Short mmCIF file of C-alpha atoms and ligand atoms in Angstrom, two decimals:
data_model
loop_
_atom_site.label_atom_id
_atom_site.label_comp_id
_atom_site.label_asym_id
_atom_site.label_seq_id
_atom_site.Cartn_x
_atom_site.Cartn_y
_atom_site.Cartn_z
CA UNK G 877 98.51 100.58 49.30
CA UNK G 878 99.40 103.93 47.72
CA UNK G 879 96.92 103.44 44.83
CA UNK G 880 94.23 102.20 47.18
CA UNK G 881 94.40 105.37 49.36
CA UNK G 882 94.33 107.44 46.16
CA UNK G 883 91.17 105.64 45.14
CA UNK G 884 89.52 106.52 48.43
CA UNK G 885 90.52 110.16 47.96
CA UNK G 886 89.07 110.07 44.46
CA UNK G 887 85.73 108.85 45.89
CA UNK G 888 85.82 111.53 48.58
CA UNK G 889 86.52 114.33 45.99
CA UNK G 890 83.68 113.12 43.77
CA UNK G 891 81.18 112.97 46.60
CA UNK G 892 82.22 116.35 48.02
CA UNK G 893 82.38 117.98 44.53
CA UNK G 894 79.13 116.60 43.20
CA UNK G 895 77.40 116.98 46.59
CA UNK G 896 78.58 120.66 46.73
CA UNK G 897 77.33 121.26 43.16
CA UNK G 898 73.95 119.75 44.07
CA UNK G 899 73.81 121.85 47.19
CA UNK G 900 74.47 125.02 45.09
CA UNK G 901 71.49 124.24 42.82
CA UNK G 902 69.38 123.16 45.78
CA UNK G 903 69.51 119.40 45.06
CA UNK G 904 72.25 118.02 47.39
CA UNK G 905 70.84 114.44 47.38
CA UNK G 906 70.87 114.30 43.56
CA UNK G 907 74.34 115.73 43.48
CA UNK G 908 75.54 113.02 45.88
CA UNK G 909 73.81 110.30 43.85
CA UNK G 910 75.36 111.62 40.61
CA UNK G 911 78.83 111.55 42.25
CA UNK G 912 78.42 107.91 43.29
CA UNK G 913 77.01 106.96 39.86
CA UNK G 914 80.07 108.53 38.17
CA UNK G 915 82.38 106.62 40.50
CA UNK G 916 80.65 103.33 39.73
CA UNK G 917 80.64 104.10 35.98
CA UNK G 918 84.43 104.60 36.02
CA UNK G 919 84.92 101.21 37.74
CA UNK G 920 82.51 99.38 35.44
CA UNK G 921 84.39 100.76 32.42
CA UNK G 922 87.72 99.45 33.81
CA UNK G 923 86.13 96.11 34.67
CA UNK G 924 84.93 95.80 31.07
CA UNK G 925 88.43 96.64 29.81
CA UNK G 926 89.92 93.98 32.09
CA UNK G 927 87.42 91.38 30.97
CA UNK G 928 87.98 92.17 27.28
CA UNK G 929 91.76 92.06 27.72
CA UNK G 930 91.84 88.74 29.61
CA UNK G 931 89.35 86.95 27.40
CA UNK G 932 90.15 88.37 23.97
CA UNK G 933 93.79 89.47 23.84
CA UNK G 934 95.52 88.10 26.93
CA UNK G 935 98.93 88.13 25.23
CA UNK G 936 98.80 91.80 24.20
CA UNK G 937 99.71 94.78 26.29
CA UNK G 938 97.12 95.64 28.95
CA UNK G 939 94.66 98.55 28.43
CA UNK G 940 95.61 101.93 29.91
CA UNK G 941 93.88 102.38 33.25
CA UNK G 942 93.85 105.02 35.91
CA UNK G 943 94.44 104.77 39.65
CA UNK G 944 94.18 101.39 41.26
CA UNK G 945 93.09 99.85 37.95
CA UNK G 946 96.22 100.98 36.14
CA UNK G 947 98.31 99.42 38.89
CA UNK G 948 96.24 96.21 38.75
CA UNK G 949 96.65 95.95 34.95
CA UNK G 950 100.43 96.43 35.25
CA UNK G 951 100.81 93.84 37.97
CA UNK G 952 98.69 91.28 36.11
CA UNK G 953 100.70 91.86 32.96
CA UNK G 954 104.01 91.39 34.74
CA UNK G 955 102.75 88.25 36.50
CA UNK G 956 101.50 86.87 33.20
CA UNK G 957 104.86 87.53 31.52
CA UNK G 958 106.74 85.77 34.33
CA UNK G 959 104.37 82.79 34.04
CA UNK G 960 105.00 82.61 30.29
CA UNK G 961 108.74 82.62 30.81
CA UNK G 962 108.55 79.86 33.45
CA UNK G 963 106.27 77.81 31.22
CA UNK G 964 108.54 78.00 28.22
CA UNK G 965 111.55 77.16 30.41
CA UNK G 966 109.70 74.07 31.70
CA UNK G 967 108.66 73.13 28.17
CA UNK G 968 112.32 73.34 27.17
CA UNK G 969 113.35 71.09 30.06
CA UNK G 970 110.63 68.53 29.21
CA UNK G 971 111.63 68.59 25.54
CA UNK G 972 115.29 68.02 26.44
CA UNK G 973 114.42 65.18 28.85
CA UNK G 974 112.20 63.57 26.21
CA UNK G 975 114.89 63.98 23.56
CA UNK G 976 117.54 62.37 25.77
CA UNK G 977 115.15 59.57 26.81
CA UNK G 978 114.34 59.10 23.14
CA UNK G 979 118.04 58.73 22.34
CA UNK G 980 118.50 56.08 25.07
CA UNK G 981 118.90 52.45 24.06
CA UNK G 982 116.95 51.39 27.15
CA UNK G 983 113.18 51.61 27.17
CA UNK G 984 111.58 54.30 29.29
CA UNK G 985 107.84 54.13 30.00
CA UNK G 986 105.97 56.63 32.18
CA UNK G 987 102.71 55.59 33.84
CA UNK G 988 100.17 57.81 35.54
CA UNK G 989 98.90 57.16 39.07
CA UNK G 990 96.34 54.62 37.81
CA UNK G 991 99.00 52.66 35.94
CA UNK G 992 97.93 53.87 32.50
CA UNK G 993 100.55 54.50 29.81
CA UNK G 994 101.43 58.17 29.61
CA UNK G 995 104.65 58.45 27.59
CA UNK G 996 107.38 56.14 26.24
CA UNK G 997 110.40 56.29 23.96
CA UNK G 998 110.93 54.47 20.70
CA UNK G 999 113.10 51.76 22.34
CA UNK G 1000 109.95 50.77 24.27
CA UNK G 1001 108.09 50.41 20.97
CA UNK G 1002 110.81 48.05 19.75
CA UNK G 1003 111.26 46.00 22.95
CA UNK G 1004 107.71 45.95 24.30
CA UNK G 1005 105.67 46.46 21.13
CA UNK G 1006 103.92 49.64 22.34
CA UNK G 1007 102.19 51.62 19.58
CA UNK G 1008 101.93 55.34 20.08
CA UNK G 1009 98.70 55.73 18.14
CA UNK G 1010 96.53 53.29 20.04
CA UNK G 1011 98.22 52.44 23.36
CA UNK G 1012 98.34 55.82 25.13
CA UNK G 1013 95.98 55.75 28.13
CA UNK G 1014 95.79 51.93 28.23
CA UNK G 1015 96.55 50.16 31.50
CA UNK G 1016 100.09 48.72 31.42
CA UNK G 1017 98.94 45.22 32.41
CA UNK G 1018 96.69 45.11 29.32
CA UNK G 1019 99.83 45.29 27.21
CA UNK G 1020 102.41 43.50 29.38
CA UNK G 1021 100.35 40.50 30.39
CA UNK G 1022 103.00 38.14 31.73
CA UNK G 1023 101.71 36.95 35.16
CA UNK G 1024 105.17 37.56 36.64
CA UNK G 1025 105.10 41.18 35.49
CA UNK G 1026 101.55 41.67 36.82
CA UNK G 1027 102.55 40.23 40.22
CA UNK G 1028 105.70 42.42 40.28
CA UNK G 1029 103.71 45.52 39.26
CA UNK G 1030 101.03 44.99 41.89
CA UNK G 1031 103.37 44.04 44.73
CA UNK G 1032 104.82 47.60 44.70
CA UNK G 1033 108.14 46.27 46.02
CA UNK G 1034 110.56 47.35 43.33
CA UNK G 1035 113.89 46.89 45.14
CA UNK G 1036 114.93 44.02 42.87
CA UNK G 1037 114.55 44.09 39.06
CA UNK G 1038 112.48 41.52 37.18
CA UNK G 1039 113.92 39.49 34.29
CA UNK G 1040 111.54 38.41 31.53
CA UNK G 1041 111.52 37.60 27.83
CA UNK G 1042 110.30 40.37 25.52
CA UNK G 1043 106.55 40.04 24.81
CA UNK G 1044 107.11 40.75 21.10
CA UNK G 1045 110.64 39.50 20.38
CA UNK G 1046 111.13 36.11 21.97
CA UNK G 1047 114.92 36.23 21.51
CA UNK G 1048 115.34 39.27 23.76
CA UNK G 1049 115.85 38.95 27.52
CA UNK G 1050 114.74 42.10 29.32
CA UNK G 1051 115.36 43.47 32.79
CA UNK G 1052 112.44 45.52 34.16
CA UNK G 1053 113.03 48.05 36.94
CA UNK G 1054 110.09 50.04 38.25
CA UNK G 1055 110.37 53.28 40.25
CA UNK G 1056 107.64 55.19 42.05
CA UNK G 1057 107.79 58.97 41.71
CA UNK G 1058 105.67 62.12 42.06
CA UNK G 1059 102.02 61.54 42.88
CA UNK G 1060 102.11 57.73 42.87
CA UNK G 1061 103.22 57.72 39.24
CA UNK G 1062 105.56 55.00 37.98
CA UNK G 1063 108.54 54.86 35.68
CA UNK G 1064 109.51 51.61 33.98
CA UNK G 1065 113.10 51.23 32.79
CA UNK G 1066 113.73 48.21 30.59
CA UNK G 1067 117.24 47.04 29.65
CA UNK G 1068 118.11 44.51 27.03
CA UNK G 1069 120.36 42.00 28.87
CA UNK G 1070 120.33 39.28 26.20
CA UNK G 1071 124.12 39.42 25.73
CA UNK G 1072 124.82 39.39 29.47
CA UNK G 1073 122.46 36.45 29.95
CA UNK G 1074 124.16 34.57 27.13
CA UNK G 1075 127.61 35.15 28.67
CA UNK G 1076 126.33 34.06 32.08
CA UNK G 1077 124.82 30.95 30.51
CA UNK G 1078 128.13 30.19 28.78
CA UNK G 1079 129.97 30.55 32.07
CA UNK G 1080 127.54 28.23 33.84
CA UNK G 1081 127.66 25.67 31.03
CA UNK G 1082 131.44 25.79 31.02
CA UNK G 1083 131.71 25.14 34.78
CA UNK G 1084 129.10 22.39 34.59
CA UNK G 1085 130.80 20.72 31.61
CA UNK G 1086 134.29 20.87 33.10
CA UNK G 1087 133.01 19.47 36.41
CA UNK G 1088 131.17 16.73 34.59
CA UNK G 1089 134.21 15.83 32.49
CA UNK G 1090 136.37 15.66 35.63
CA UNK G 1091 134.05 13.19 37.32
CA UNK G 1092 135.10 10.09 35.37
CA UNK G 1093 138.89 10.54 35.56
CA UNK G 1094 138.57 11.29 39.28
CA UNK G 1095 136.52 8.16 39.90
CA UNK G 1096 139.19 6.11 38.11
CA UNK G 1097 141.95 7.75 40.18
CA UNK G 1098 140.08 7.20 43.45
CA UNK G 1099 139.43 3.58 42.52
CA UNK G 1100 143.10 2.83 41.76
CA UNK G 1101 144.31 4.70 44.84
CA UNK G 1102 141.95 2.68 47.02
CA UNK G 1103 143.22 -0.57 45.52
CA UNK G 1104 146.85 0.50 46.06
CA UNK G 1105 146.17 1.61 49.63
CA UNK G 1106 144.80 -1.86 50.42
CA UNK G 1107 148.34 -3.13 49.69
CA UNK G 1108 150.09 -0.13 51.20
CA UNK G 1109 152.17 -2.26 53.55
CA UNK G 1110 154.05 -3.66 50.53
CA UNK G 1111 155.18 -0.15 49.59
CA UNK G 1112 158.18 1.71 51.05
CA UNK G 1113 157.09 4.14 53.88
CA UNK G 1114 157.94 7.21 51.73
CA UNK G 1115 155.48 6.05 49.08
CA UNK G 1116 152.84 5.31 51.69
CA UNK G 1117 152.77 8.98 52.76
CA UNK G 1118 152.51 10.06 49.13
CA UNK G 1119 149.70 7.62 48.53
CA UNK G 1120 147.78 8.89 51.52
CA UNK G 1121 148.16 12.49 50.37
CA UNK G 1122 147.06 11.59 46.85
CA UNK G 1123 143.95 9.96 48.31
CA UNK G 1124 143.17 13.02 50.41
CA UNK G 1125 143.58 15.40 47.48
CA UNK G 1126 141.52 13.33 45.06
CA UNK G 1127 138.74 13.17 47.64
CA UNK G 1128 138.89 16.95 47.97
CA UNK G 1129 138.66 17.26 44.21
CA UNK G 1130 135.69 14.89 44.17
CA UNK G 1131 133.90 16.98 46.78
CA UNK G 1132 134.66 20.11 44.81
CA UNK G 1133 133.27 18.60 41.61
CA UNK G 1134 130.15 17.40 43.44
CA UNK G 1135 129.56 20.86 44.94
CA UNK G 1136 130.20 22.60 41.59
CA UNK G 1137 127.73 20.31 39.84
CA UNK G 1138 125.15 20.88 42.59
CA UNK G 1139 125.62 24.65 42.34
CA UNK G 1140 125.24 24.71 38.56
CA UNK G 1141 122.09 22.59 38.87
CA UNK G 1142 120.70 25.01 41.45
CA UNK G 1143 121.54 27.96 39.21
CA UNK G 1144 119.78 26.70 36.09
CA UNK G 1145 116.34 27.04 37.65
CA UNK G 1146 115.55 30.03 39.83
CA UNK G 1147 112.61 28.52 41.67
CA UNK G 1148 112.08 24.97 42.79
CA UNK G 1149 109.01 23.28 41.33
CA UNK G 1150 108.94 20.62 44.02
CA UNK G 1151 106.22 20.90 46.65
CA UNK G 1152 107.13 18.27 49.22
CA UNK G 1153 106.01 19.06 52.77
CA UNK G 1154 109.21 19.02 54.77
CA UNK G 1155 108.67 18.34 58.47
CA UNK G 1156 111.51 20.00 60.31
CA UNK G 1157 111.62 17.94 63.56
CA UNK G 1158 112.57 14.71 61.76
CA UNK G 1159 114.92 16.41 59.33
CA UNK G 1160 116.76 18.36 62.05
CA UNK G 1161 117.04 15.28 64.27
CA UNK G 1162 118.70 13.30 61.48
CA UNK G 1163 121.07 16.20 60.65
CA UNK G 1164 121.92 16.44 64.33
CA UNK G 1165 122.88 12.76 64.38
CA UNK G 1166 125.07 13.22 61.29
CA UNK G 1167 126.75 16.22 62.90
CA UNK G 1168 127.43 14.20 66.05
CA UNK G 1169 129.11 11.53 63.93
CA UNK G 1170 131.15 14.25 62.20
CA UNK G 1171 132.26 15.75 65.50
CA UNK G 1172 132.97 12.37 67.14
CA UNK G 1173 130.54 13.43 69.87
CA UNK G 1174 132.90 16.20 70.92
CA UNK G 1175 130.23 18.93 70.49
CA UNK G 1176 126.92 19.45 72.27
CA UNK G 1177 124.16 19.63 69.65
CA UNK G 1178 120.85 21.08 70.85
CA UNK G 1179 117.52 21.07 69.05
CA UNK G 1180 114.75 23.62 69.74
CA UNK G 1181 111.48 23.32 67.84
CA UNK G 1182 108.91 26.05 68.50
CA UNK G 1183 107.27 26.23 65.07
CA UNK G 1184 104.67 23.61 64.03
CA UNK G 1185 104.58 24.48 60.33
CA UNK G 1186 106.42 22.56 57.63
CA UNK G 1187 108.35 23.96 54.65
CA UNK G 1188 107.04 23.40 51.13
CA UNK G 1189 109.88 22.69 48.70
CA UNK G 1190 112.62 20.30 47.67
CA UNK G 1191 113.63 18.15 50.62
CA UNK G 1192 117.08 17.16 49.35
CA UNK G 1193 117.99 20.81 48.77
CA UNK G 1194 116.78 21.96 52.18
CA UNK G 1195 118.60 19.05 53.83
CA UNK G 1196 121.79 19.93 52.01
CA UNK G 1197 121.52 23.65 52.97
CA UNK G 1198 120.90 22.98 56.67
CA UNK G 1199 123.59 20.26 56.76
CA UNK G 1200 126.09 22.72 55.30
CA UNK G 1201 125.34 25.22 58.07
CA UNK G 1202 125.44 22.64 60.85
CA UNK G 1203 128.61 20.93 59.55
CA UNK G 1204 130.25 24.38 59.29
CA UNK G 1205 129.27 25.11 62.91
CA UNK G 1206 130.96 21.86 63.95
CA UNK G 1207 134.03 22.34 61.74
CA UNK G 1208 134.73 25.95 62.67
CA UNK G 1209 134.35 25.55 66.44
CA UNK G 1210 136.58 23.75 68.89
CA UNK G 1211 135.56 20.48 70.61
CA UNK G 1212 133.37 21.18 73.63
CA UNK G 1213 131.40 23.91 71.85
CA UNK G 1214 127.62 23.97 71.69
CA UNK G 1215 125.66 24.13 68.43
CA UNK G 1216 121.95 24.94 68.59
CA UNK G 1217 119.45 24.23 65.81
CA UNK G 1218 116.34 26.34 66.30
CA UNK G 1219 113.15 26.31 64.21
CA UNK G 1220 110.80 29.05 65.39
CA UNK G 1221 108.21 31.66 64.25
CA UNK G 1222 109.74 34.83 62.85
CA UNK G 1223 108.52 38.28 61.78
CA UNK G 1224 105.31 38.84 59.75
CA UNK G 1225 104.19 35.24 59.67
CA UNK G 1226 107.49 33.83 58.43
CA UNK G 1227 109.57 31.17 60.21
CA UNK G 1228 113.30 30.96 60.81
CA UNK G 1229 115.74 28.10 61.03
CA UNK G 1230 118.77 29.21 63.04
CA UNK G 1231 122.10 27.47 63.46
CA UNK G 1232 123.88 29.07 66.40
CA UNK G 1233 127.33 28.22 67.70
CA UNK G 1234 129.44 29.61 70.52
CA UNK G 1235 132.75 29.35 68.70
CA UNK G 1236 135.27 32.00 67.66
CA UNK G 1237 132.80 33.83 65.44
CA UNK G 1238 133.50 35.83 62.28
CA UNK G 1239 134.77 39.38 61.96
CA UNK G 1240 131.75 41.43 60.61
CA UNK G 1241 133.91 42.76 57.72
CA UNK G 1242 133.78 39.29 56.14
CA UNK G 1243 130.03 38.72 56.54
CA UNK G 1244 128.76 40.47 53.36
CA UNK G 1245 131.10 38.30 51.24
CA UNK G 1246 130.72 34.93 52.98
CA UNK G 1247 128.20 33.53 50.46
CA UNK G 1248 130.50 34.26 47.49
CA UNK G 1249 132.01 31.19 45.88
CA UNK G 1250 135.41 30.28 47.31
CA UNK G 1251 135.37 33.14 49.81
CA UNK G 1252 137.07 32.02 52.99
CA UNK G 1253 137.88 33.92 56.14
CA UNK G 1254 140.93 31.78 56.80
CA UNK G 1255 141.93 29.82 53.71
CA UNK G 1256 144.38 27.50 55.50
CA UNK G 1257 141.87 26.56 58.18
CA UNK G 1258 139.06 26.03 55.72
CA UNK G 1259 141.16 23.68 53.58
CA UNK G 1260 142.35 21.83 56.67
CA UNK G 1261 138.75 21.21 57.75
CA UNK G 1262 137.93 19.85 54.30
CA UNK G 1263 135.83 22.74 53.02
CA UNK G 1264 135.32 23.36 49.32
CA UNK G 1265 134.53 27.06 49.75
CA UNK G 1266 131.14 26.52 48.12
CA UNK G 1267 129.03 25.56 51.16
CA UNK G 1268 127.43 28.95 51.87
CA UNK G 1269 126.99 29.67 48.14
CA UNK G 1270 124.95 26.47 47.94
CA UNK G 1271 122.93 27.51 51.02
CA UNK G 1272 122.19 30.90 49.45
CA UNK G 1273 121.01 29.36 46.17
CA UNK G 1274 118.84 26.74 47.83
CA UNK G 1275 117.17 29.44 49.92
CA UNK G 1276 116.65 31.67 46.86
CA UNK G 1277 114.91 28.80 45.13
CA UNK G 1278 112.56 28.60 48.12
CA UNK G 1279 111.87 32.38 48.23
CA UNK G 1280 113.84 32.42 51.48
CA UNK G 1281 117.00 34.27 52.47
CA UNK G 1282 120.04 33.92 54.70
CA UNK G 1283 120.96 36.32 57.51
CA UNK G 1284 124.33 36.07 59.25
CA UNK G 1285 125.08 37.63 62.63
CA UNK G 1286 128.47 37.26 64.25
CA UNK G 1287 131.29 39.00 66.07
CA UNK G 1288 134.79 37.86 66.79
CA UNK G 1289 134.82 35.85 69.98
CA UNK G 1290 131.01 35.78 70.25
CA UNK G 1291 129.97 32.80 68.15
CA UNK G 1292 127.97 32.88 64.93
CA UNK G 1293 124.30 32.77 64.00
CA UNK G 1294 123.08 31.70 60.56
CA UNK G 1295 119.35 32.36 60.05
CA UNK G 1296 117.32 30.99 57.13
CA UNK G 1297 114.06 32.96 56.88
CA UNK G 1298 111.19 31.22 55.07
CA UNK G 1299 108.21 33.41 54.06
CA UNK G 1300 104.67 32.47 55.16
CA UNK G 1301 103.82 31.46 51.58
CA UNK G 1302 106.43 28.67 51.80
CA UNK G 1303 105.00 27.21 55.02
CA UNK G 1304 102.12 24.86 55.56
CA UNK G 1305 100.30 23.67 58.66
CA UNK G 1306 100.08 19.97 57.90
CA UNK G 1307 103.38 18.23 58.49
CA UNK G 1308 104.33 15.54 55.98
CA UNK G 1309 106.44 12.45 56.52
CA UNK G 1310 109.07 12.84 59.12
CA UNK G 1311 112.31 12.44 57.31
CA UNK G 1312 114.79 10.05 58.84
CA UNK G 1313 117.06 9.84 55.84
CA UNK G 1314 120.66 10.77 56.40
CA UNK G 1315 123.01 13.00 54.38
CA UNK G 1316 126.22 11.20 53.48
CA UNK G 1317 129.05 13.07 55.14
CA UNK G 1318 131.83 13.73 52.63
CA UNK G 1319 134.87 11.62 53.47
CA UNK G 1320 137.10 14.66 53.55
CA UNK G 1321 134.97 16.03 56.41
CA UNK G 1322 135.13 12.81 58.39
CA UNK G 1323 138.89 13.03 58.65
CA UNK G 1324 139.25 15.95 61.00
P1 ADP P 6 134.05 26.29 53.39
O1 ADP P 6 133.91 25.12 52.52
O2 ADP P 6 135.38 26.96 53.31
O3 ADP P 6 133.61 26.02 54.78
P2 ADP P 6 131.69 27.90 53.24
O4 ADP P 6 131.09 28.64 52.09
O5 ADP P 6 130.88 26.83 53.88
O6 ADP P 6 133.06 27.35 52.74
O7 ADP P 6 132.07 28.96 54.35
C1 ADP P 6 132.78 30.13 54.01
C2 ADP P 6 133.63 30.62 55.16
O8 ADP P 6 132.77 31.08 56.21
C3 ADP P 6 134.45 29.52 55.79
O9 ADP P 6 135.69 29.42 55.12
C4 ADP P 6 134.63 29.99 57.22
O10 ADP P 6 135.75 30.83 57.31
C5 ADP P 6 133.40 30.84 57.47
N1 ADP P 6 132.41 30.16 58.34
C6 ADP P 6 131.32 29.47 57.93
N2 ADP P 6 130.61 29.02 58.99
C7 ADP P 6 131.28 29.44 60.09
C8 ADP P 6 131.04 29.31 61.51
N3 ADP P 6 129.99 28.66 62.00
N4 ADP P 6 131.92 29.91 62.35
C9 ADP P 6 132.99 30.59 61.87
N5 ADP P 6 133.27 30.74 60.55
C10 ADP P 6 132.42 30.19 59.68
#
């Protein structure tokens, strides 16, 4: 402001001075014009200096200027210096980030808002086969062409990672995790999980092999025990009790082995390839009958069907998942309770199968862990009711293989609700054969 007022004073002095001079020699108009011309000439000279400085030597000191121009030059120079400092600080930060990303063993790939490759580290060159010379600016799906990756990339739902084999090294198993940042840009983090996968595979194989190996000796034991129990009356009463307990325990072991084998079969393939149309009314009716047999008609079992669509998938697996939920509802509630099976439309075009009971319910602290293998709220009670501790783990895996998921809602004293949510893509209008087949109820469950 100070320099600006000075500039106005300078104009006033020039006009008064030159006008006065003109007036003295009898040409006041010319004097005035000369004053204005001088004023303009001074400004044009400064403007030229500014132009030359900015376009020819912007990094050198500014030219010396007078009045408002001197102030303007100084301010521009200071602003420019501050900008330079900020820029070099940012360059330093970027260099450090790139250096640390470069040193990472995981791949880091940055994409611009159109999905074109912008920057990546050398681990990405090794794992994904990116070549710095020719791939910059290419769309990521031109280089990572696996249909699963393309679907994952385009879905823009990156909450869960994607596991795929490396496109250039078939022996590597990679975990892709995408993140959106900035102006719709994307960051791809890729981890090599080959070793973890191998360990997991070993664990699964081990459980499957042990369970398989146990099957034959158990069948032999069960066979002999059955034969002995047919002649139990010839044995002393003390032995009879022992025999009965041995039978119970071997049956439990058989159920455990069957469930373990089923689980390891479900785990080996993440998505079912079967596309049977499963009509729910028939399936639920037959499960209801089985549950009535299990409960000796001591429970009320209600069926509510409000959804006409059928599920596309593996019928045996769906039957086993729903049976597990319904048998649980019968086993963990007292006689006289009501169990409702409800198949109805759910959010965003999906459909839900709910198994609702009005029993004791489950304390919410246990709910997040219920689908873990062998997790029981009350171990004694679960064993007494013949549970293997694997029922809900089986349900979870079956649903995963059908792109569905399990939701559990319960409170102590307020019953429990188990909801299986099937996405619209897994449902079809035309209902197939109505299934009347029945699920064999494990013997250990029959003896309640
Ligand atoms: P289990 O073979 O022990 O029944 P599950 O995996 O089927 O194993 O169930 C895990 C635990 O969840 C059970 O031990 C039981 O405590 C609890 N649970 C399952 N369903 C119900 C239910 N409807 N009401 C109350 N508790 C339940």
